[in-house]
CSV table of C-alpha atoms and ligand atoms in Angstrom, one decimal:
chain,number,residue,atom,x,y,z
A,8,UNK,CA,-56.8,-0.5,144.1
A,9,UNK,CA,-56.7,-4.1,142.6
A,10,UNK,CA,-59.9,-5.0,141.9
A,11,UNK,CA,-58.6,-8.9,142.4
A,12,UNK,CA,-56.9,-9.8,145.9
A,13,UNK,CA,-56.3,-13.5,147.0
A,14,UNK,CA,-57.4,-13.9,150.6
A,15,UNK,CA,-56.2,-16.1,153.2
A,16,UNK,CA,-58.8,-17.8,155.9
A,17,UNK,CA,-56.4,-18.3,158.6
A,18,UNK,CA,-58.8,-20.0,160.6
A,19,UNK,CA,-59.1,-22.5,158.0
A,20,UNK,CA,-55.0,-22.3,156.7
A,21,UNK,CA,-53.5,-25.8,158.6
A,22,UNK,CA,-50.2,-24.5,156.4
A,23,UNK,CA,-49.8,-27.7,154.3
A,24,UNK,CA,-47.6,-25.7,152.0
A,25,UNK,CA,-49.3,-26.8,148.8
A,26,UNK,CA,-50.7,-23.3,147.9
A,27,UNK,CA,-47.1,-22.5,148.2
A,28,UNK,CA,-45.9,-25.5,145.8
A,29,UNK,CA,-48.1,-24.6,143.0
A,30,UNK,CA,-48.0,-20.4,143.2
A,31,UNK,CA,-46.4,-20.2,140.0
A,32,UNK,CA,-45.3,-16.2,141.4
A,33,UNK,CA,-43.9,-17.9,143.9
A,34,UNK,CA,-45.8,-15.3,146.3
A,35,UNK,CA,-46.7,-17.6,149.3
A,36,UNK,CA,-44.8,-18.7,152.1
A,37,UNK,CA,-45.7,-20.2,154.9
A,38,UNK,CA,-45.3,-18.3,158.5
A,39,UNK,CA,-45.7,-19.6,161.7
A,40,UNK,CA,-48.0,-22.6,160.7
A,41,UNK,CA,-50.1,-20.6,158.3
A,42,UNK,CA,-50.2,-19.2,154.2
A,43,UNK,CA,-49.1,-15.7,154.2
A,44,UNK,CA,-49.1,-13.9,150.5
A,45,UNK,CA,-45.5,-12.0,150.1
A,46,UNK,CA,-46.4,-8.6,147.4
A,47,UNK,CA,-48.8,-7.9,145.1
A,48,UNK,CA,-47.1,-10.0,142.4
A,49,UNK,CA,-49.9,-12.0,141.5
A,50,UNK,CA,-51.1,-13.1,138.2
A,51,UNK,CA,-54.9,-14.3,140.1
A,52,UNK,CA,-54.7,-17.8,137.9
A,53,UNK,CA,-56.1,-19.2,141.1
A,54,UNK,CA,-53.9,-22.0,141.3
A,55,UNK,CA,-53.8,-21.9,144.8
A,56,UNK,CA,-57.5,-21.6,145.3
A,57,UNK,CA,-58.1,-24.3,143.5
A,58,UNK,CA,-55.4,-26.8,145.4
A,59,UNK,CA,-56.1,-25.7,148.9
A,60,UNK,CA,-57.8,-28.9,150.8
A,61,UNK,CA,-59.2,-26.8,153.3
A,62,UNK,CA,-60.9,-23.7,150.9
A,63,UNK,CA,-58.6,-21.3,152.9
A,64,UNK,CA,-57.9,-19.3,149.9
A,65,UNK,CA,-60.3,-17.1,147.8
A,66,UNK,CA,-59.8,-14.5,145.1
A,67,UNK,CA,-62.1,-11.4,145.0
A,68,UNK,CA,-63.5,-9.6,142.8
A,69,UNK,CA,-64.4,-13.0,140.5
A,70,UNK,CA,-68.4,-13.2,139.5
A,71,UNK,CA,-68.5,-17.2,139.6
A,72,UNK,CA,-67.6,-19.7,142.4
A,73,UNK,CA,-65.6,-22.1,142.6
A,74,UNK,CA,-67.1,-25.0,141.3
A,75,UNK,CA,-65.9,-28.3,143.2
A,76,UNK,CA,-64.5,-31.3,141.3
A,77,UNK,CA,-66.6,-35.3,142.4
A,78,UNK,CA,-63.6,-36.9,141.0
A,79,UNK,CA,-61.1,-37.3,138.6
A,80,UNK,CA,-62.4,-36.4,135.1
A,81,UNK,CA,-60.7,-38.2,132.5
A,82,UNK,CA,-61.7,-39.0,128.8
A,83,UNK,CA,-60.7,-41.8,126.7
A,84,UNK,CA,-57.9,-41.1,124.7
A,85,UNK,CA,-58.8,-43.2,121.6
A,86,UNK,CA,-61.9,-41.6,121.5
A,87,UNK,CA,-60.5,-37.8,121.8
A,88,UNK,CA,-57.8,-38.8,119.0
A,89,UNK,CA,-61.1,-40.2,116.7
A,90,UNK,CA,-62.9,-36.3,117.4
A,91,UNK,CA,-59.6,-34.5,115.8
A,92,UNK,CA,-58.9,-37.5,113.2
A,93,UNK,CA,-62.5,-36.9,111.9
A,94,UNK,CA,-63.4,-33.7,112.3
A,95,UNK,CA,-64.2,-31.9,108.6
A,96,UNK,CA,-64.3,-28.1,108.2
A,97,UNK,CA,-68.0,-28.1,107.2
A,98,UNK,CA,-69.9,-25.5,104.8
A,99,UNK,CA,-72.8,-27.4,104.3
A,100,UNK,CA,-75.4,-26.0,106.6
A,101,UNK,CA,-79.1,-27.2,107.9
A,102,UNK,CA,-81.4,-24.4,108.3
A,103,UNK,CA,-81.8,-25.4,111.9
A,104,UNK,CA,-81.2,-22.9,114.8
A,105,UNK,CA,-79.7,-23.5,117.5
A,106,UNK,CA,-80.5,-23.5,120.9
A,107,UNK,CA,-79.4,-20.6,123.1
A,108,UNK,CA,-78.5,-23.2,126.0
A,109,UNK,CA,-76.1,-24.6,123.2
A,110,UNK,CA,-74.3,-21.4,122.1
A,111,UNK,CA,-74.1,-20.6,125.9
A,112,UNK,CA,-72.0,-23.7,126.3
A,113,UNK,CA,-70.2,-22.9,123.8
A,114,UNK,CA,-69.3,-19.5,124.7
A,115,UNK,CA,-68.7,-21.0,128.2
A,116,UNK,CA,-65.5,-22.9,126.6
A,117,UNK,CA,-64.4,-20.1,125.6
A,118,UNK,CA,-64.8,-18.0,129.0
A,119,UNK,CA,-62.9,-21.3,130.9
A,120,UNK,CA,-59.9,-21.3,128.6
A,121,UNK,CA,-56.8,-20.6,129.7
A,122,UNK,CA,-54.9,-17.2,129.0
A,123,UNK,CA,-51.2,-16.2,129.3
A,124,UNK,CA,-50.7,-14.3,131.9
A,125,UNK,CA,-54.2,-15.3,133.1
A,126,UNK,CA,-55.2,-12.0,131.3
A,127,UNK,CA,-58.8,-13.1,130.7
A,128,UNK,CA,-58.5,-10.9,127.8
A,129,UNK,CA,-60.9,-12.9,125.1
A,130,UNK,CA,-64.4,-11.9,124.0
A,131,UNK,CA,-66.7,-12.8,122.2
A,132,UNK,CA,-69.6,-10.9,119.3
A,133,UNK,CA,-72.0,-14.0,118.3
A,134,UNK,CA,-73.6,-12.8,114.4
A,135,UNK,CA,-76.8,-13.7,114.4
A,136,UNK,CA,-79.3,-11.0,113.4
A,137,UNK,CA,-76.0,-8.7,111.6
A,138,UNK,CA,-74.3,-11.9,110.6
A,139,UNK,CA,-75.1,-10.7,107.0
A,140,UNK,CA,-74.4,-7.1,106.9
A,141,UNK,CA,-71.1,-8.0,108.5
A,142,UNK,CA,-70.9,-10.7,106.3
A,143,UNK,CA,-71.5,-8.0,103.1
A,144,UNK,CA,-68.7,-5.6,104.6
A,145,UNK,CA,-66.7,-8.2,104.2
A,146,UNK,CA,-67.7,-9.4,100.7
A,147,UNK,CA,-67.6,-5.8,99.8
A,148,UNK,CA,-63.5,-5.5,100.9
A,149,UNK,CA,-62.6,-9.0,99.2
A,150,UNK,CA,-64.2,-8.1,96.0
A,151,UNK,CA,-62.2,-4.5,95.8
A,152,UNK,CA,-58.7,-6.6,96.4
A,153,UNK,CA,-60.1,-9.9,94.1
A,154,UNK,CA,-58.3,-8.5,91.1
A,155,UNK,CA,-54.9,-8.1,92.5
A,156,UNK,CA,-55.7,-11.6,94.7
A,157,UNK,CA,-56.1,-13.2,91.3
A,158,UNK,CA,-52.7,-12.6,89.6
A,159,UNK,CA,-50.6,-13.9,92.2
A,160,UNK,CA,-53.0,-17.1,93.8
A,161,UNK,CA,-54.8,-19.2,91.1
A,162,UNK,CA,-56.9,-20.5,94.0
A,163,UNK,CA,-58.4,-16.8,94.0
A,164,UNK,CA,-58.8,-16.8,90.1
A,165,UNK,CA,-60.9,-20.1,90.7
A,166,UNK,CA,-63.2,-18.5,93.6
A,167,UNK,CA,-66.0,-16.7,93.0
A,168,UNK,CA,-66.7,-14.1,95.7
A,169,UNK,CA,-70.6,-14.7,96.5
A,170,UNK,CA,-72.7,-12.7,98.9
A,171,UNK,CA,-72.4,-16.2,101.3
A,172,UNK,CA,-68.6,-16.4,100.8
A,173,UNK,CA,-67.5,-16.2,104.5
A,174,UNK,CA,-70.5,-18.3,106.5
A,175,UNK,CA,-72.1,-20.3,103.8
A,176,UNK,CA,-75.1,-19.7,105.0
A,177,UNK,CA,-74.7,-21.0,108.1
A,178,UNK,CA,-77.2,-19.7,110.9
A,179,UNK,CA,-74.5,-18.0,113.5
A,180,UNK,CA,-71.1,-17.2,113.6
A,181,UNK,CA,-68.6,-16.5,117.1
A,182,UNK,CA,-66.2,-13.5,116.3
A,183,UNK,CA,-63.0,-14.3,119.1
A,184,UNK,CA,-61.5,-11.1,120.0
A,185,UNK,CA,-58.6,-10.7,122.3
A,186,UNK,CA,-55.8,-8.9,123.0
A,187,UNK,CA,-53.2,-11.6,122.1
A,188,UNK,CA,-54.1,-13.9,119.5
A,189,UNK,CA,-52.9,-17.5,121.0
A,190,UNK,CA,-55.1,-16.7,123.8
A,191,UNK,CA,-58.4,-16.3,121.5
A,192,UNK,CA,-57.1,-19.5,119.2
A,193,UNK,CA,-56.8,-21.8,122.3
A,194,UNK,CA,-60.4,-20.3,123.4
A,195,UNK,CA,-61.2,-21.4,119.6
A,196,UNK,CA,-60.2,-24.4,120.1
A,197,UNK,CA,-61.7,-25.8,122.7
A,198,UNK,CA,-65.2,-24.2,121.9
A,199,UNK,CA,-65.1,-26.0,118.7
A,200,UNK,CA,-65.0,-29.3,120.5
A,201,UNK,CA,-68.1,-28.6,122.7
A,202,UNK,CA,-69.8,-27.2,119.3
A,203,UNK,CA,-69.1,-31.2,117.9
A,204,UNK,CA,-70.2,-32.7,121.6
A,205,UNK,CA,-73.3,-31.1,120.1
A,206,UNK,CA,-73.7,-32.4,116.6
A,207,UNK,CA,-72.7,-29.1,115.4
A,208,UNK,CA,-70.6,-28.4,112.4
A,209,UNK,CA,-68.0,-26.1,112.6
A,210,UNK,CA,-65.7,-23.9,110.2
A,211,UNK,CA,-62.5,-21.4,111.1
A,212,UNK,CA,-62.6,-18.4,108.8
A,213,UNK,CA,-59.7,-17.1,108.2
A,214,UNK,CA,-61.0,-14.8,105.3
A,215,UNK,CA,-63.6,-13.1,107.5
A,216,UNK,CA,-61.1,-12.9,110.2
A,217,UNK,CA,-58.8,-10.9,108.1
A,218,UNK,CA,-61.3,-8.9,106.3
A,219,UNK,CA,-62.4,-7.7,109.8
A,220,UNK,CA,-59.0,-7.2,110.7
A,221,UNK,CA,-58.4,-5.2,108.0
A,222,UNK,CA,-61.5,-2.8,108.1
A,223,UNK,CA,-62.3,0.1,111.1
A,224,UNK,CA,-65.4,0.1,109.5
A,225,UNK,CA,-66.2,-3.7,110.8
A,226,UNK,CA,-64.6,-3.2,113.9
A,227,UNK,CA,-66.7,-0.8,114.8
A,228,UNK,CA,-69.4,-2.0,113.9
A,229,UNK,CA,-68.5,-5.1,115.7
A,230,UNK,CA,-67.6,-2.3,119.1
A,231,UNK,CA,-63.8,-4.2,119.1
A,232,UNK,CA,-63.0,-2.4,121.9
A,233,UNK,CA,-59.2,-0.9,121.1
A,234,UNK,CA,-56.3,-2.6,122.0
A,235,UNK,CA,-57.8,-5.9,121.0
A,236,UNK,CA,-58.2,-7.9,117.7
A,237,UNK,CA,-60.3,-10.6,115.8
A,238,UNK,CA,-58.3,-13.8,117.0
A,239,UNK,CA,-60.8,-15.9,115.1
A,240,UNK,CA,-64.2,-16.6,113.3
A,241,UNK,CA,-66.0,-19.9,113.9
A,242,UNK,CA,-68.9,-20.3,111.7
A,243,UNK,CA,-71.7,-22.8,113.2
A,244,UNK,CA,-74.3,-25.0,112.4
A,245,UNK,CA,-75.6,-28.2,111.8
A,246,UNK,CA,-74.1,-29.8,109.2
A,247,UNK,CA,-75.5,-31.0,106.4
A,248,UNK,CA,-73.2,-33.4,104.8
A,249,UNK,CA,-71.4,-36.9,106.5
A,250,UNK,CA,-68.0,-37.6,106.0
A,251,UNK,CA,-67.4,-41.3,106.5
A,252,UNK,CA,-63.5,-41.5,106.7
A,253,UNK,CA,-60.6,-39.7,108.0
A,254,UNK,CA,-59.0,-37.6,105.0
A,255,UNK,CA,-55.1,-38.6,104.7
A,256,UNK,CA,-52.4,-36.3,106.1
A,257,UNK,CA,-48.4,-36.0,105.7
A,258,UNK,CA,-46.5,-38.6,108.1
A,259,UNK,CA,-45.3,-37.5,111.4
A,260,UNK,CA,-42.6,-35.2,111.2
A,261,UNK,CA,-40.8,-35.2,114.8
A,262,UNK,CA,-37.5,-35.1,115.5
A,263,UNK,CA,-36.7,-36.2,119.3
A,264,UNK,CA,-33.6,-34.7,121.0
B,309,FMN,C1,-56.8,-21.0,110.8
B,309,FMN,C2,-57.8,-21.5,109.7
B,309,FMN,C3,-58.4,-20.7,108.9
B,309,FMN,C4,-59.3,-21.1,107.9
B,309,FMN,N1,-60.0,-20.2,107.1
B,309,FMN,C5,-60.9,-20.7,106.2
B,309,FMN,C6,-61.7,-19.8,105.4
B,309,FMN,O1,-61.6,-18.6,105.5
B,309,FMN,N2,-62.5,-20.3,104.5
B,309,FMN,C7,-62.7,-21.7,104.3
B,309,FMN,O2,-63.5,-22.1,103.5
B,309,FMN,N3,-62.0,-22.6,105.0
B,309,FMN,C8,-61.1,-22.1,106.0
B,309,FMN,N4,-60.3,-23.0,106.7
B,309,FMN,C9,-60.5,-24.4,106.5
B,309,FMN,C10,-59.3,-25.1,105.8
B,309,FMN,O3,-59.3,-24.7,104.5
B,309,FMN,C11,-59.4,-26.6,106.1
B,309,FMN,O4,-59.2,-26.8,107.5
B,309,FMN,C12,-58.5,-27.4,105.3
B,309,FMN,O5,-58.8,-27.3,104.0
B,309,FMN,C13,-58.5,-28.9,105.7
B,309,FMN,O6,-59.8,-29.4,105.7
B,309,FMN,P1,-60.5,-30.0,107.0
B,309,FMN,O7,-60.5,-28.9,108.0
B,309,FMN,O8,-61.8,-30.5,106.6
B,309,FMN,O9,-59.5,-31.1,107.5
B,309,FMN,C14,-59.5,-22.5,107.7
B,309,FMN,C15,-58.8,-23.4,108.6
B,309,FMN,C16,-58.0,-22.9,109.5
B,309,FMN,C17,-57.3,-23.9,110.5
């Protein structure tokens, strides 16, 4: 059995239609006045739980409630474009910790974000205690493949592989697993933005992601369940070092059709 079903309160159901509308499955009709669900085709994205005026819908199986929106949330849109003009990969980190009700939030972005599919399919392994011996696996693989990195990149040549070469000493880092990878970049994404609502600094690693990636020894010591990948690394902390201007970037190149 399903362990998610969409129910129907019929008592509450005045069949308005718009849980019909906005079923992307296009599994709901409405019957004699009421919602009626039509198979078992259902992706449980919840759409029509969350449009129904009257509550008549729920999904099962969920552990949270549906949380009820006091009105329309909407945020400036000069100031959202100023957060991605100015946001700086940082590897300058305070010593700082941070609070546990602050990586909670953080993770909690990435729980909320949106999946294909609605697969759901994105965890999460915070390094905090391990963050160095996983950080040391790593080191350990990128200094075997360093010499045959170094003849073809002359960035490699230029790098020197120390024992802080992935997190720079910053005091956590978020591994993103997930089945599908755009799934665990949007989740990235958007927890990145509540890590800056917090003053925190924040940089994708793309090394550590592939050195993970690359390794069964880190994946298990990681317990990447099978099936599923490192989407993304976020390394986090307070940063210590101010930017005080946008860096420049190519024009716009758009074509409209
Ligand atoms: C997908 C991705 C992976 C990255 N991986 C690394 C990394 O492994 N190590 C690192 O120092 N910077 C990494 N960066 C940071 C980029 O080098 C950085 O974004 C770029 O130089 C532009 O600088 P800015 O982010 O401050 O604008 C990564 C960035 C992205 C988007």
């Amino acid at each position: 059995m399903k362990p998610y079903k969409v129910t129907i309160d019929t008592d509450k159901c005045v069949g308005c239609g718009i849980c019909s509308k906005v079923c992307v499955a296009h599994n709901i009709a409405i019957k004699n006045k009421k919602a009626e669900i039509l198979s078992d085709n259902c992706v449980m994205c919840g759409q029509c739980t969350a449009a129904c005026p009257k509550n008549a819908l729920s999904i099962t199986g969920y552990h949270d409630k549906p949380v009820e929106k006091s009105g329309e949330i909407r945020l400036n849109p000069d100031d959202v474009l100023d957060v991605i003009r100015f946001r700086r990969s940082i590897r300058q980190f305070k010593q700082t910790k941070i609070p546990k009700e602050v990586i909670a939030q953080i993770l909690e972005a990435g729980r909320l974000t949106h999946t294909a599919k609605n697969m759901q399919d994105v965890s999460f392994v915070v390094l905090d205690k391990r963050k160095d011996k996983l950080e040391q696996m790593a080191v350990n693989i990128f200094r075997r493949i360093k010499p045959l990195a170094d003849i073809f990149s002359p960035m490699a040549r230029s790098n020197k592989i120390d024992d802080h070469f992935f997190f720079f000493n910053a005091p956590i880092a978020v591994v993103i697993l997930a089945k599908d990878k755009t799934n665990g970049l949007l989740a990235a994404q958007n927890m990145e933005f509540v890590a800056e609502a917090h003053g925190l600094g924040v940089l994708y690693s793309g090394f550590f992601t592939m050195a993970a990636n690359a390794s069964r020894k880190m994946k298990k010591a990681m317990n990447v369940p099978k099936g599923k990948s490192v989407a993304m690394t976020l390394v986090l902390g307070y940063p210590n070092v101010k930017f005080l201007r946008s860096a420049p970037r190519k024009k716009l190149d758009v074509k409209f059709m």
